[in-house]
Amino acid sequence: MPLLEPNAALMVELLSLEHKQNSYQMEVGLTHSGGFTRKVLLIDEFTYLQMNRLDSVQGQRVRLSLYTKWDPFRRTYLSSFIKMNRSCAETLYFACSEAYVSQLAQLKQYTGIEPPADMSTVQASVPSPSPEPHHAQPPKQSTGTFRMTRSVVLRCILLSLLFILFFLRMDGTLFNSAEAHEDFTGPDTSTDSSVSVAYVPAIQVASFQGAPVKALPAPETETEQEPKPGQEESTQAQNPLVEELELDESSYEYNLEKGYVALSFDDGPSQYTREIVDILSAHGVAANFLFIGKNEKQHPEAVRYADEHGMPVGSHSWDHSDMTRNSSGENRSNLSRSIQVLEQNAGRPVTIFRPPYGAINDDLAAEARKQHLKVLLWNRDPEDWKADSVEQILNYFYNTDPSGGIYLLHEKAVTVKALPAIIEYLKAKQLKFAVFK
């Protein structure tokens, strides 16, 4: 018989987070009234990527929260874990799936001395609602049991106060809009506080009221310029389905004209870049790729591959931080660093910039202009970053007018699977694909 009632004092420590072949695993240690138990959870790709993008947990103790909060703005759940070392504790927030929420609910049910054997590997599934507990009269306790129970009650009260504090902190962690990157922590501006509060950037989506983007004028020279070795010809000359469009460098709010559509991919380069490029090329269309500078170190060949196949390469910053919080000098360094590494592999000037989270202000826009960058935002967001299936992404396209749309997509497996059907659907609408240079 456990000394604690279920859910009263379960402590969950995150021991490891791994990607093994076709599965994503999280090993946790459960400290409960019966002692300590190790468990392995099979989690979904979305939740794994959210947790993995947070700071490394190697060499530190990490306590995993069993509580989640629904974010009505992003229409997703939020959870957290606390990194602890000798001098401080840091709370980090991440988005998670409904399946992960159900797994936490399962963990909270098993706090006894001997958790069921089938909990050695907990898989993603939605548990059945548990019946209402039967309220029986408590038995009389001996003096020794009373002392132990009083100690347990005091600990429960302390844990309850901590949970209340946790939810009060999470109340300020609602996201305002719609971009994808799952890095919810920003730079710590405090000097004396030992705990970093979760940071959420302001997000701005491209306006539907801006001036339409204009097509680039045809070259006036009689002879076409020979492409560089290994690079394909301009997508405009190669295929009538694709047209290069000119962005207004003095503004970052605009629309496409009716009859045009644009696809753009954020957060690469990645293991999926080549496959996305191959699908686009096979269908005779093109898209803009907005790459994160530091990701280039792991996939430099993907940058070259996109450029060689006529896909415009742009900057998505060096580290996907909210640049509106930076000083002018920090933004200058951030942009120039990302441009330099991308141009080394792309072999041509980088002229397009998409700010992380869509967060931009006049100072950042001015710095982008100084570095000859034009800002590219979006006005269609399928939220593929949190989609669990191809159907979820396609339903957005099928139920949204694509004409004049600049679509925000991401380099992830489910998007790759949906991409051929997306292209065929847009082609059937007789739309011309736009790329921005």
Coordinates of C-alpha atoms in Angstrom, one line a residue, residues 11 20 37 59 61 70 111 116 143 145 151 175 184 281 283 307 318 345 390 393 409 413 421 423 433:
M11 CA 9.0 13.4 -9.2
K20 CA 16.8 5.6 -32.6
T37 CA 12.1 3.4 -11.2
G59 CA 25.8 16.8 -17.3
R61 CA 19.9 17.1 -13.6
W70 CA -3.2 24.7 -23.5
T111 CA 2.9 6.5 -8.2
P116 CA 2.4 -2.1 -13.6
T143 CA 0.5 7.7 16.6
T145 CA 1.3 6.6 11.3
S151 CA 5.1 14.8 7.3
F175 CA 2.2 32.9 -28.0
F184 CA 11.0 29.1 -26.7
S281 CA 12.6 20.2 -59.6
H283 CA 7.5 19.1 -60.8
D307 CA 21.5 26.8 -55.2
W318 CA 22.5 32.9 -37.6
N345 CA 28.3 27.6 -50.3
V390 CA -0.2 14.8 -44.3
I393 CA -1.4 20.1 -44.0
L409 CA 6.6 25.7 -44.7
A413 CA 9.3 14.7 -42.7
A421 CA 0.2 16.8 -53.5
I423 CA 2.3 21.3 -55.9
F433 CA 5.0 29.9 -58.9

